[in-house]
Short mmCIF file of N, CA and C and ligand atoms in Angstrom, two decimals:
data_model
loop_
_atom_site.label_atom_id
_atom_site.label_comp_id
_atom_site.label_asym_id
_atom_site.label_seq_id
_atom_site.Cartn_x
_atom_site.Cartn_y
_atom_site.Cartn_z
N MET A 1171 0.83 -1.20 0.02
CA MET A 1171 0.02 -0.01 0.00
C MET A 1171 0.90 1.23 0.03
N LEU A 1172 0.32 2.33 -0.52
CA LEU A 1172 1.06 3.56 -0.61
C LEU A 1172 0.38 4.58 0.21
N ASN A 1173 1.10 5.65 0.58
CA ASN A 1173 0.43 6.75 1.25
C ASN A 1173 -0.69 7.26 0.35
N PRO A 1174 -1.85 7.63 1.00
CA PRO A 1174 -3.05 8.02 0.13
C PRO A 1174 -2.74 9.20 -0.70
N GLU A 1175 -2.03 10.17 -0.15
CA GLU A 1175 -1.79 11.34 -1.00
C GLU A 1175 -0.98 11.05 -2.21
N VAL A 1176 0.01 10.15 -2.04
CA VAL A 1176 0.90 9.69 -3.17
C VAL A 1176 0.03 8.92 -4.16
N SER A 1177 -0.71 7.95 -3.59
CA SER A 1177 -1.59 7.13 -4.45
C SER A 1177 -2.55 7.96 -5.32
N LYS A 1178 -3.15 8.96 -4.73
CA LYS A 1178 -4.11 9.93 -5.45
C LYS A 1178 -3.36 10.57 -6.55
N LEU A 1179 -2.16 11.09 -6.33
CA LEU A 1179 -1.47 11.82 -7.31
C LEU A 1179 -1.07 10.92 -8.44
N LEU A 1180 -0.73 9.62 -8.12
CA LEU A 1180 -0.31 8.72 -9.12
C LEU A 1180 -1.52 8.32 -9.99
N ASN A 1181 -2.64 8.21 -9.35
CA ASN A 1181 -3.85 7.97 -10.19
C ASN A 1181 -4.20 9.12 -11.10
N GLU A 1182 -4.06 10.31 -10.57
CA GLU A 1182 -4.21 11.46 -11.40
C GLU A 1182 -3.30 11.50 -12.63
N GLN A 1183 -2.12 10.96 -12.31
CA GLN A 1183 -1.13 11.01 -13.43
C GLN A 1183 -1.50 10.01 -14.54
N VAL A 1184 -2.14 8.92 -14.19
CA VAL A 1184 -2.61 7.97 -15.22
C VAL A 1184 -3.47 8.86 -16.22
N ASN A 1185 -4.39 9.61 -15.65
CA ASN A 1185 -5.31 10.37 -16.46
C ASN A 1185 -4.56 11.44 -17.28
N LYS A 1186 -3.58 12.07 -16.57
CA LYS A 1186 -2.85 13.11 -17.33
C LYS A 1186 -2.05 12.44 -18.50
N GLU A 1187 -1.50 11.39 -18.34
CA GLU A 1187 -0.80 10.68 -19.42
C GLU A 1187 -1.71 10.25 -20.59
N PHE A 1188 -2.90 9.84 -20.20
CA PHE A 1188 -3.81 9.47 -21.29
C PHE A 1188 -4.32 10.80 -21.99
N TYR A 1189 -4.50 11.81 -21.17
CA TYR A 1189 -4.80 13.12 -21.76
C TYR A 1189 -3.68 13.54 -22.69
N SER A 1190 -2.49 13.33 -22.39
CA SER A 1190 -1.37 13.69 -23.24
C SER A 1190 -1.44 12.96 -24.59
N ALA A 1191 -1.74 11.65 -24.37
CA ALA A 1191 -1.91 10.80 -25.60
C ALA A 1191 -3.04 11.42 -26.50
N TYR A 1192 -4.12 11.83 -25.88
CA TYR A 1192 -5.26 12.36 -26.59
C TYR A 1192 -4.86 13.72 -27.31
N LEU A 1193 -4.16 14.50 -26.53
CA LEU A 1193 -3.69 15.82 -27.02
C LEU A 1193 -2.83 15.61 -28.24
N TYR A 1194 -1.85 14.68 -28.19
CA TYR A 1194 -0.94 14.42 -29.30
C TYR A 1194 -1.71 13.80 -30.56
N MET A 1195 -2.74 13.04 -30.24
CA MET A 1195 -3.48 12.46 -31.36
C MET A 1195 -4.24 13.58 -32.04
N ASP A 1196 -4.74 14.56 -31.28
CA ASP A 1196 -5.40 15.76 -31.88
C ASP A 1196 -4.43 16.57 -32.77
N MET A 1197 -3.23 16.66 -32.28
CA MET A 1197 -2.21 17.41 -33.07
C MET A 1197 -1.91 16.54 -34.33
N ALA A 1198 -1.75 15.22 -34.20
CA ALA A 1198 -1.55 14.41 -35.39
C ALA A 1198 -2.74 14.56 -36.40
N ASN A 1199 -3.89 14.65 -35.85
CA ASN A 1199 -5.11 14.83 -36.77
C ASN A 1199 -4.98 16.10 -37.52
N TYR A 1200 -4.62 17.14 -36.79
CA TYR A 1200 -4.54 18.46 -37.45
C TYR A 1200 -3.46 18.42 -38.58
N TYR A 1201 -2.28 17.80 -38.34
CA TYR A 1201 -1.39 17.75 -39.38
C TYR A 1201 -1.70 16.80 -40.49
N ALA A 1202 -2.46 15.76 -40.24
CA ALA A 1202 -2.89 14.84 -41.27
C ALA A 1202 -3.87 15.69 -42.16
N ASP A 1203 -4.65 16.44 -41.59
CA ASP A 1203 -5.65 17.30 -42.35
C ASP A 1203 -4.93 18.27 -43.24
N GLN A 1204 -3.71 18.63 -42.86
CA GLN A 1204 -2.91 19.61 -43.69
C GLN A 1204 -1.90 18.87 -44.56
N SER A 1205 -2.07 17.56 -44.58
CA SER A 1205 -1.22 16.76 -45.50
C SER A 1205 0.31 16.83 -45.05
N LEU A 1206 0.50 17.14 -43.81
CA LEU A 1206 1.93 17.10 -43.31
C LEU A 1206 2.01 15.74 -42.61
N ASN A 1207 2.31 14.67 -43.41
CA ASN A 1207 2.27 13.34 -42.81
C ASN A 1207 3.44 12.93 -41.98
N GLY A 1208 4.57 13.67 -42.13
CA GLY A 1208 5.67 13.45 -41.27
C GLY A 1208 5.42 14.00 -39.83
N PHE A 1209 4.87 15.14 -39.79
CA PHE A 1209 4.48 15.78 -38.54
C PHE A 1209 3.41 14.98 -37.86
N GLU A 1210 2.48 14.50 -38.66
CA GLU A 1210 1.45 13.56 -38.21
C GLU A 1210 2.09 12.36 -37.62
N HIS A 1211 2.98 11.71 -38.25
CA HIS A 1211 3.65 10.52 -37.81
C HIS A 1211 4.44 10.76 -36.40
N TRP A 1212 5.08 11.96 -36.38
CA TRP A 1212 5.81 12.21 -35.16
C TRP A 1212 4.91 12.29 -33.98
N PHE A 1213 3.74 12.87 -34.13
CA PHE A 1213 2.80 12.97 -32.97
C PHE A 1213 2.06 11.64 -32.63
N ILE A 1214 1.92 10.83 -33.77
CA ILE A 1214 1.41 9.49 -33.38
C ILE A 1214 2.31 8.65 -32.64
N VAL A 1215 3.64 8.77 -32.92
CA VAL A 1215 4.65 8.11 -32.06
C VAL A 1215 4.62 8.64 -30.64
N GLN A 1216 4.47 10.02 -30.59
CA GLN A 1216 4.41 10.69 -29.26
C GLN A 1216 3.13 10.21 -28.48
N MET A 1217 2.10 10.00 -29.23
CA MET A 1217 0.89 9.53 -28.57
C MET A 1217 1.11 8.08 -27.92
N GLN A 1218 1.83 7.26 -28.72
CA GLN A 1218 2.08 5.88 -28.22
C GLN A 1218 3.01 5.94 -27.00
N GLU A 1219 3.88 6.91 -26.97
CA GLU A 1219 4.75 7.04 -25.76
C GLU A 1219 3.92 7.39 -24.51
N GLU A 1220 3.01 8.24 -24.75
CA GLU A 1220 2.19 8.71 -23.63
C GLU A 1220 1.26 7.63 -23.07
N ARG A 1221 0.76 6.86 -24.04
CA ARG A 1221 -0.06 5.69 -23.62
C ARG A 1221 0.84 4.77 -22.74
N ASP A 1222 2.10 4.53 -23.18
CA ASP A 1222 3.09 3.69 -22.44
C ASP A 1222 3.18 4.23 -20.95
N HIS A 1223 3.31 5.59 -20.97
CA HIS A 1223 3.53 6.23 -19.65
C HIS A 1223 2.32 5.95 -18.72
N ALA A 1224 1.17 6.11 -19.27
CA ALA A 1224 -0.09 5.90 -18.52
C ALA A 1224 -0.05 4.39 -17.97
N LEU A 1225 0.43 3.50 -18.93
CA LEU A 1225 0.36 2.10 -18.49
C LEU A 1225 1.37 1.77 -17.38
N LEU A 1226 2.44 2.49 -17.38
CA LEU A 1226 3.50 2.32 -16.40
C LEU A 1226 2.92 2.86 -15.02
N PHE A 1227 2.25 3.95 -14.94
CA PHE A 1227 1.66 4.48 -13.72
C PHE A 1227 0.57 3.46 -13.18
N ARG A 1228 -0.15 2.91 -14.12
CA ARG A 1228 -1.24 1.92 -13.81
C ARG A 1228 -0.57 0.67 -13.16
N GLN A 1229 0.46 0.16 -13.83
CA GLN A 1229 1.13 -1.05 -13.34
C GLN A 1229 1.77 -0.79 -11.93
N TYR A 1230 2.32 0.37 -11.82
CA TYR A 1230 2.99 0.71 -10.48
C TYR A 1230 2.00 0.73 -9.32
N LEU A 1231 0.83 1.31 -9.62
CA LEU A 1231 -0.25 1.30 -8.70
C LEU A 1231 -0.69 -0.11 -8.31
N LEU A 1232 -0.88 -0.94 -9.33
CA LEU A 1232 -1.40 -2.24 -9.09
C LEU A 1232 -0.33 -3.08 -8.31
N ASN A 1233 0.99 -2.86 -8.66
CA ASN A 1233 2.05 -3.65 -8.03
C ASN A 1233 2.16 -3.24 -6.55
N ASN A 1234 1.60 -2.16 -6.14
CA ASN A 1234 1.65 -1.78 -4.84
C ASN A 1234 0.22 -1.85 -4.10
N GLY A 1235 -0.57 -2.80 -4.68
CA GLY A 1235 -1.87 -3.01 -3.98
C GLY A 1235 -2.86 -1.82 -3.98
N GLU A 1236 -2.68 -0.91 -4.89
CA GLU A 1236 -3.52 0.24 -4.94
C GLU A 1236 -4.59 0.04 -6.02
N GLN A 1237 -5.68 0.65 -5.86
CA GLN A 1237 -6.75 0.59 -6.89
C GLN A 1237 -6.43 1.61 -7.98
N VAL A 1238 -6.71 1.27 -9.21
CA VAL A 1238 -6.64 2.22 -10.25
C VAL A 1238 -8.01 2.80 -10.61
N VAL A 1239 -8.22 4.08 -10.40
CA VAL A 1239 -9.51 4.68 -10.53
C VAL A 1239 -9.37 5.54 -11.90
N LEU A 1240 -10.11 5.08 -12.92
CA LEU A 1240 -10.10 5.85 -14.20
C LEU A 1240 -11.09 6.92 -14.17
N THR A 1241 -10.69 8.04 -14.55
CA THR A 1241 -11.70 9.20 -14.61
C THR A 1241 -11.72 9.76 -16.04
N GLN A 1242 -12.73 10.61 -16.10
CA GLN A 1242 -12.97 11.11 -17.58
C GLN A 1242 -11.75 11.89 -18.14
N ILE A 1243 -11.49 11.61 -19.33
CA ILE A 1243 -10.45 12.36 -20.01
C ILE A 1243 -10.93 13.61 -20.71
N ALA A 1244 -10.44 14.67 -20.47
CA ALA A 1244 -10.90 15.92 -21.12
C ALA A 1244 -10.52 15.88 -22.66
N GLY A 1245 -11.44 16.50 -23.39
CA GLY A 1245 -11.11 16.65 -24.83
C GLY A 1245 -10.17 17.81 -25.00
N PRO A 1246 -9.16 17.62 -25.82
CA PRO A 1246 -8.19 18.71 -26.08
C PRO A 1246 -8.87 19.90 -26.80
N GLU A 1247 -8.31 21.06 -26.53
CA GLU A 1247 -8.84 22.32 -27.23
C GLU A 1247 -8.45 22.09 -28.75
N SER A 1248 -9.32 21.97 -29.61
CA SER A 1248 -8.94 21.69 -31.03
C SER A 1248 -8.79 22.97 -31.82
N GLY A 1249 -8.13 22.83 -32.93
CA GLY A 1249 -7.97 23.93 -33.85
C GLY A 1249 -6.71 24.74 -33.57
N TYR A 1250 -5.96 24.80 -34.65
CA TYR A 1250 -4.59 25.50 -34.53
C TYR A 1250 -4.56 26.56 -35.58
N LYS A 1251 -3.87 27.56 -35.19
CA LYS A 1251 -3.82 28.76 -36.09
C LYS A 1251 -2.85 28.56 -37.28
N ASN A 1252 -1.71 27.87 -36.96
CA ASN A 1252 -0.74 27.61 -38.02
C ASN A 1252 0.04 26.36 -37.64
N PHE A 1253 0.97 26.00 -38.51
CA PHE A 1253 1.77 24.80 -38.34
C PHE A 1253 2.63 24.74 -37.12
N LYS A 1254 2.96 25.90 -36.66
CA LYS A 1254 3.95 25.95 -35.49
C LYS A 1254 3.24 25.82 -34.14
N GLU A 1255 1.98 26.19 -34.08
CA GLU A 1255 1.23 26.28 -32.90
C GLU A 1255 1.18 24.96 -32.07
N PRO A 1256 0.95 23.82 -32.67
CA PRO A 1256 0.98 22.61 -31.94
C PRO A 1256 2.39 22.33 -31.32
N LEU A 1257 3.41 22.79 -32.03
CA LEU A 1257 4.81 22.54 -31.45
C LEU A 1257 4.97 23.32 -30.26
N THR A 1258 4.52 24.58 -30.15
CA THR A 1258 4.76 25.39 -29.02
C THR A 1258 3.77 24.86 -27.87
N LYS A 1259 2.54 24.49 -28.23
CA LYS A 1259 1.66 23.90 -27.29
C LYS A 1259 2.20 22.60 -26.67
N ALA A 1260 2.87 21.82 -27.52
CA ALA A 1260 3.42 20.54 -27.08
C ALA A 1260 4.51 20.83 -26.00
N LEU A 1261 5.35 21.78 -26.24
CA LEU A 1261 6.38 22.15 -25.12
C LEU A 1261 5.71 22.65 -23.83
N GLU A 1262 4.71 23.51 -24.06
CA GLU A 1262 4.00 23.98 -22.79
C GLU A 1262 3.41 22.80 -22.11
N HIS A 1263 2.86 21.88 -22.81
CA HIS A 1263 2.27 20.64 -22.22
C HIS A 1263 3.28 19.88 -21.42
N GLU A 1264 4.46 19.66 -22.07
CA GLU A 1264 5.50 18.82 -21.41
C GLU A 1264 6.05 19.51 -20.19
N GLN A 1265 5.97 20.95 -20.14
CA GLN A 1265 6.48 21.60 -18.95
C GLN A 1265 5.45 21.43 -17.93
N PHE A 1266 4.22 21.42 -18.23
CA PHE A 1266 3.07 21.11 -17.31
C PHE A 1266 3.25 19.67 -16.69
N VAL A 1267 3.58 18.72 -17.47
CA VAL A 1267 3.68 17.37 -17.02
C VAL A 1267 4.90 17.18 -16.15
N THR A 1268 5.95 17.89 -16.55
CA THR A 1268 7.21 17.90 -15.63
C THR A 1268 6.82 18.40 -14.23
N ALA A 1269 6.06 19.48 -14.16
CA ALA A 1269 5.60 20.08 -12.94
C ALA A 1269 4.84 19.02 -12.11
N SER A 1270 3.99 18.38 -12.83
CA SER A 1270 3.04 17.31 -12.18
C SER A 1270 3.88 16.14 -11.68
N ILE A 1271 4.90 15.74 -12.37
CA ILE A 1271 5.74 14.58 -11.88
C ILE A 1271 6.45 15.11 -10.64
N ASN A 1272 6.95 16.34 -10.71
CA ASN A 1272 7.63 16.94 -9.57
C ASN A 1272 6.82 17.00 -8.34
N THR A 1273 5.50 17.28 -8.60
CA THR A 1273 4.59 17.34 -7.45
C THR A 1273 4.49 15.95 -6.71
N ILE A 1274 4.43 14.90 -7.54
CA ILE A 1274 4.30 13.59 -6.97
C ILE A 1274 5.56 13.31 -6.19
N TYR A 1275 6.69 13.64 -6.85
CA TYR A 1275 8.01 13.35 -6.22
C TYR A 1275 8.12 14.04 -4.85
N GLU A 1276 7.68 15.28 -4.80
CA GLU A 1276 7.64 15.98 -3.57
C GLU A 1276 6.83 15.30 -2.45
N ALA A 1277 5.62 14.81 -2.87
CA ALA A 1277 4.79 14.19 -1.88
C ALA A 1277 5.33 12.85 -1.47
N ALA A 1278 6.01 12.13 -2.39
CA ALA A 1278 6.67 10.84 -1.95
C ALA A 1278 7.87 11.13 -1.07
N TYR A 1279 8.61 12.21 -1.35
CA TYR A 1279 9.71 12.66 -0.46
C TYR A 1279 9.22 12.96 0.91
N LYS A 1280 8.08 13.76 0.91
CA LYS A 1280 7.53 14.17 2.28
C LYS A 1280 7.12 13.01 3.07
N ASN A 1281 6.60 12.04 2.46
CA ASN A 1281 6.11 10.80 3.05
C ASN A 1281 7.12 9.69 3.25
N LYS A 1282 8.33 10.01 3.02
CA LYS A 1282 9.39 8.99 2.95
C LYS A 1282 9.13 7.74 2.23
N ASP A 1283 8.49 7.95 1.05
CA ASP A 1283 8.19 6.86 0.14
C ASP A 1283 9.23 6.69 -0.92
N PHE A 1284 10.32 6.03 -0.45
CA PHE A 1284 11.53 6.02 -1.31
C PHE A 1284 11.30 5.09 -2.55
N ARG A 1285 10.42 4.13 -2.40
CA ARG A 1285 10.15 3.25 -3.59
C ARG A 1285 9.48 4.04 -4.78
N THR A 1286 8.58 4.98 -4.35
CA THR A 1286 7.97 5.78 -5.43
C THR A 1286 8.89 6.73 -5.97
N MET A 1287 9.76 7.35 -5.10
CA MET A 1287 10.82 8.19 -5.61
C MET A 1287 11.68 7.54 -6.67
N GLN A 1288 12.08 6.27 -6.34
CA GLN A 1288 12.94 5.55 -7.31
C GLN A 1288 12.10 5.26 -8.59
N PHE A 1289 10.83 4.87 -8.47
CA PHE A 1289 10.06 4.71 -9.65
C PHE A 1289 9.99 5.97 -10.58
N LEU A 1290 9.82 7.08 -9.86
CA LEU A 1290 9.68 8.35 -10.56
C LEU A 1290 10.97 8.85 -11.13
N ASP A 1291 12.19 8.38 -10.72
CA ASP A 1291 13.46 8.83 -11.25
C ASP A 1291 13.43 8.67 -12.83
N TRP A 1292 12.79 7.58 -13.29
CA TRP A 1292 12.78 7.33 -14.72
C TRP A 1292 11.94 8.47 -15.42
N PHE A 1293 10.99 8.87 -14.75
CA PHE A 1293 10.08 9.88 -15.38
C PHE A 1293 10.68 11.26 -15.33
N ILE A 1294 11.44 11.46 -14.23
CA ILE A 1294 12.21 12.80 -14.07
C ILE A 1294 13.13 12.92 -15.29
N LYS A 1295 13.83 11.91 -15.57
CA LYS A 1295 14.78 11.90 -16.70
C LYS A 1295 14.05 11.97 -18.03
N GLU A 1296 13.06 11.20 -18.17
CA GLU A 1296 12.20 11.17 -19.39
C GLU A 1296 11.60 12.55 -19.73
N GLN A 1297 11.27 13.25 -18.63
CA GLN A 1297 10.69 14.61 -18.81
C GLN A 1297 11.72 15.60 -19.40
N GLY A 1298 12.94 15.43 -18.94
CA GLY A 1298 14.05 16.23 -19.57
C GLY A 1298 14.09 15.96 -20.96
N GLU A 1299 14.02 14.71 -21.39
CA GLU A 1299 14.12 14.40 -22.85
C GLU A 1299 12.87 14.94 -23.63
N GLU A 1300 11.68 14.76 -22.97
CA GLU A 1300 10.50 15.22 -23.62
C GLU A 1300 10.55 16.75 -23.90
N GLU A 1301 11.01 17.46 -22.84
CA GLU A 1301 11.12 18.90 -23.09
C GLU A 1301 12.13 19.33 -24.16
N LYS A 1302 13.28 18.60 -24.12
CA LYS A 1302 14.26 18.86 -25.17
C LYS A 1302 13.76 18.60 -26.55
N ASN A 1303 13.14 17.45 -26.70
CA ASN A 1303 12.54 17.07 -28.02
C ASN A 1303 11.52 18.20 -28.49
N ALA A 1304 10.70 18.60 -27.65
CA ALA A 1304 9.67 19.56 -27.99
C ALA A 1304 10.37 20.92 -28.37
N ASP A 1305 11.35 21.29 -27.63
CA ASP A 1305 12.10 22.49 -27.81
C ASP A 1305 12.88 22.44 -29.14
N ASP A 1306 13.51 21.22 -29.49
CA ASP A 1306 14.24 21.03 -30.75
C ASP A 1306 13.18 21.12 -31.88
N ASN A 1307 12.08 20.65 -31.72
CA ASN A 1307 11.12 20.74 -32.87
C ASN A 1307 10.76 22.14 -33.24
N ILE A 1308 10.62 23.02 -32.19
CA ILE A 1308 10.35 24.43 -32.39
C ILE A 1308 11.53 25.09 -33.09
N LYS A 1309 12.73 24.81 -32.60
CA LYS A 1309 13.95 25.38 -33.22
C LYS A 1309 14.12 24.92 -34.64
N ARG A 1310 13.94 23.70 -34.94
CA ARG A 1310 14.07 23.19 -36.25
C ARG A 1310 13.04 23.81 -37.19
N TYR A 1311 11.80 23.96 -36.66
CA TYR A 1311 10.73 24.57 -37.44
C TYR A 1311 11.22 25.98 -37.84
N ASP A 1312 11.65 26.75 -36.84
CA ASP A 1312 12.06 28.14 -37.10
C ASP A 1312 13.24 28.20 -38.09
N LEU A 1313 14.14 27.34 -38.06
CA LEU A 1313 15.28 27.33 -38.87
C LEU A 1313 14.94 26.90 -40.31
N PHE A 1314 14.17 25.83 -40.43
CA PHE A 1314 13.99 25.20 -41.73
C PHE A 1314 12.73 25.31 -42.49
N ALA A 1315 11.68 25.72 -41.74
CA ALA A 1315 10.33 25.57 -42.41
C ALA A 1315 9.85 26.90 -42.93
N GLY A 1316 10.78 27.79 -43.06
CA GLY A 1316 10.42 29.20 -43.60
C GLY A 1316 9.91 29.15 -45.05
N ASP A 1317 10.20 28.13 -45.82
CA ASP A 1317 9.69 28.12 -47.17
C ASP A 1317 9.21 26.66 -47.46
N PRO A 1318 8.28 26.50 -48.59
CA PRO A 1318 7.61 25.19 -48.76
C PRO A 1318 8.66 24.05 -48.91
N LYS A 1319 9.75 24.28 -49.51
CA LYS A 1319 10.75 23.28 -49.69
C LYS A 1319 11.40 22.81 -48.37
N GLY A 1320 11.67 23.82 -47.46
CA GLY A 1320 12.17 23.45 -46.17
C GLY A 1320 11.22 22.68 -45.33
N LEU A 1321 9.96 23.18 -45.41
CA LEU A 1321 8.82 22.44 -44.68
C LEU A 1321 8.71 20.96 -45.18
N TYR A 1322 8.84 20.80 -46.49
CA TYR A 1322 8.70 19.51 -47.04
C TYR A 1322 9.85 18.54 -46.51
N MET A 1323 10.99 19.12 -46.49
CA MET A 1323 12.20 18.38 -45.94
C MET A 1323 12.04 18.06 -44.54
N LEU A 1324 11.61 18.98 -43.77
CA LEU A 1324 11.29 18.73 -42.29
C LEU A 1324 10.31 17.67 -42.07
N ASP A 1325 9.27 17.78 -42.92
CA ASP A 1325 8.20 16.76 -42.82
C ASP A 1325 8.76 15.38 -43.05
N ASN A 1326 9.61 15.30 -44.03
CA ASN A 1326 10.26 14.04 -44.32
C ASN A 1326 11.07 13.51 -43.21
N GLU A 1327 11.81 14.44 -42.59
CA GLU A 1327 12.64 14.09 -41.40
C GLU A 1327 11.68 13.50 -40.27
N PHE A 1328 10.66 14.24 -40.03
CA PHE A 1328 9.76 13.75 -38.94
C PHE A 1328 9.07 12.37 -39.22
N LYS A 1329 9.10 12.04 -40.53
CA LYS A 1329 8.60 10.81 -40.92
C LYS A 1329 9.43 9.58 -40.46
N ALA A 1330 10.69 9.89 -40.16
CA ALA A 1330 11.62 8.89 -39.86
C ALA A 1330 11.56 8.49 -38.37
N ARG A 1331 10.82 9.21 -37.51
CA ARG A 1331 10.92 8.83 -36.19
C ARG A 1331 10.41 7.48 -35.94
N VAL A 1332 11.15 6.70 -35.05
CA VAL A 1332 10.78 5.33 -34.90
C VAL A 1332 10.27 5.17 -33.43
N TYR A 1333 9.15 4.48 -33.28
CA TYR A 1333 8.62 4.28 -31.94
C TYR A 1333 9.43 3.10 -31.18
N THR A 1334 9.84 3.47 -29.89
CA THR A 1334 10.51 2.44 -29.19
C THR A 1334 9.81 2.35 -27.83
N ALA A 1335 9.65 1.12 -27.36
CA ALA A 1335 9.00 0.87 -26.10
C ALA A 1335 9.85 1.47 -24.99
N PRO A 1336 9.24 1.94 -23.84
CA PRO A 1336 10.02 2.53 -22.82
C PRO A 1336 11.08 1.68 -22.21
N SER A 1337 12.21 2.27 -21.77
CA SER A 1337 13.27 1.37 -21.17
C SER A 1337 12.87 0.93 -19.80
N LEU A 1338 11.92 1.55 -19.20
CA LEU A 1338 11.44 1.07 -17.93
C LEU A 1338 10.38 0.01 -18.14
N VAL A 1339 10.58 -1.14 -17.42
CA VAL A 1339 9.66 -2.19 -17.63
C VAL A 1339 9.28 -2.64 -16.24
N LEU A 1340 7.86 -2.66 -16.04
CA LEU A 1340 7.38 -3.20 -14.75
C LEU A 1340 6.58 -4.43 -15.06
N ASP A 1341 6.85 -5.50 -14.18
CA ASP A 1341 6.07 -6.71 -14.33
C ASP A 1341 4.88 -6.84 -13.43
FE1 FEO B 1006 4.34 11.43 -20.53
FE2 FEO B 1006 5.27 13.48 -22.58
O1 FEO B 1006 5.35 12.79 -20.95
#
C-alpha cells in the first residue's frame, strides 16, 4: 500500500498521461488534415509513448496493491492557427507534465516513500528528454520551415521517427 496522497497523485497521473496521448493524437489529426504526414507521424509516435507512460503508472499502482481509478479524459482544445502552434503547445504541455511529476516526487519525499521516488526517477529523466525534443522541434521549425521546400524536408525528417517501447519495464 502507498500513502493516500501519493496514491491519489499517481492515479491522477494516469489520467494526465492518457490526456497527453489524446492531445498528441489531436495534433496528429491536425497535421494529417494539412497533409503534413511526417508531422502527423511524429505525433502518433508521441501518442504511443504517452499511452506507455499511463500504463506504467497503472502497473506501479497495481504492483503496490492500490486501486486504479479511471476518470474522464478531457477533450483537447482543437483547432490550430498555424503549423507551428502545436509545436509550442506541445512544449508547454510537457512543462506542465514535468511540474506534475515533480509534485508527486515532492509528496513521495515528504512521506518517506523511497520506492515511489525511485520509480519516478525514470520519469524525471524522461521529462528532460520530452522537453528537449519539443524544444528542438520548435527550433528546427524556425530554422528550416520558412519556405515550402524546407517544410517538405522537415516533414520527411519527422517521418523517420521510430517508436521504441520505454526502457522502464514493470512486471
Ligand atoms: Fe508522458 Fe510527454 O510525458
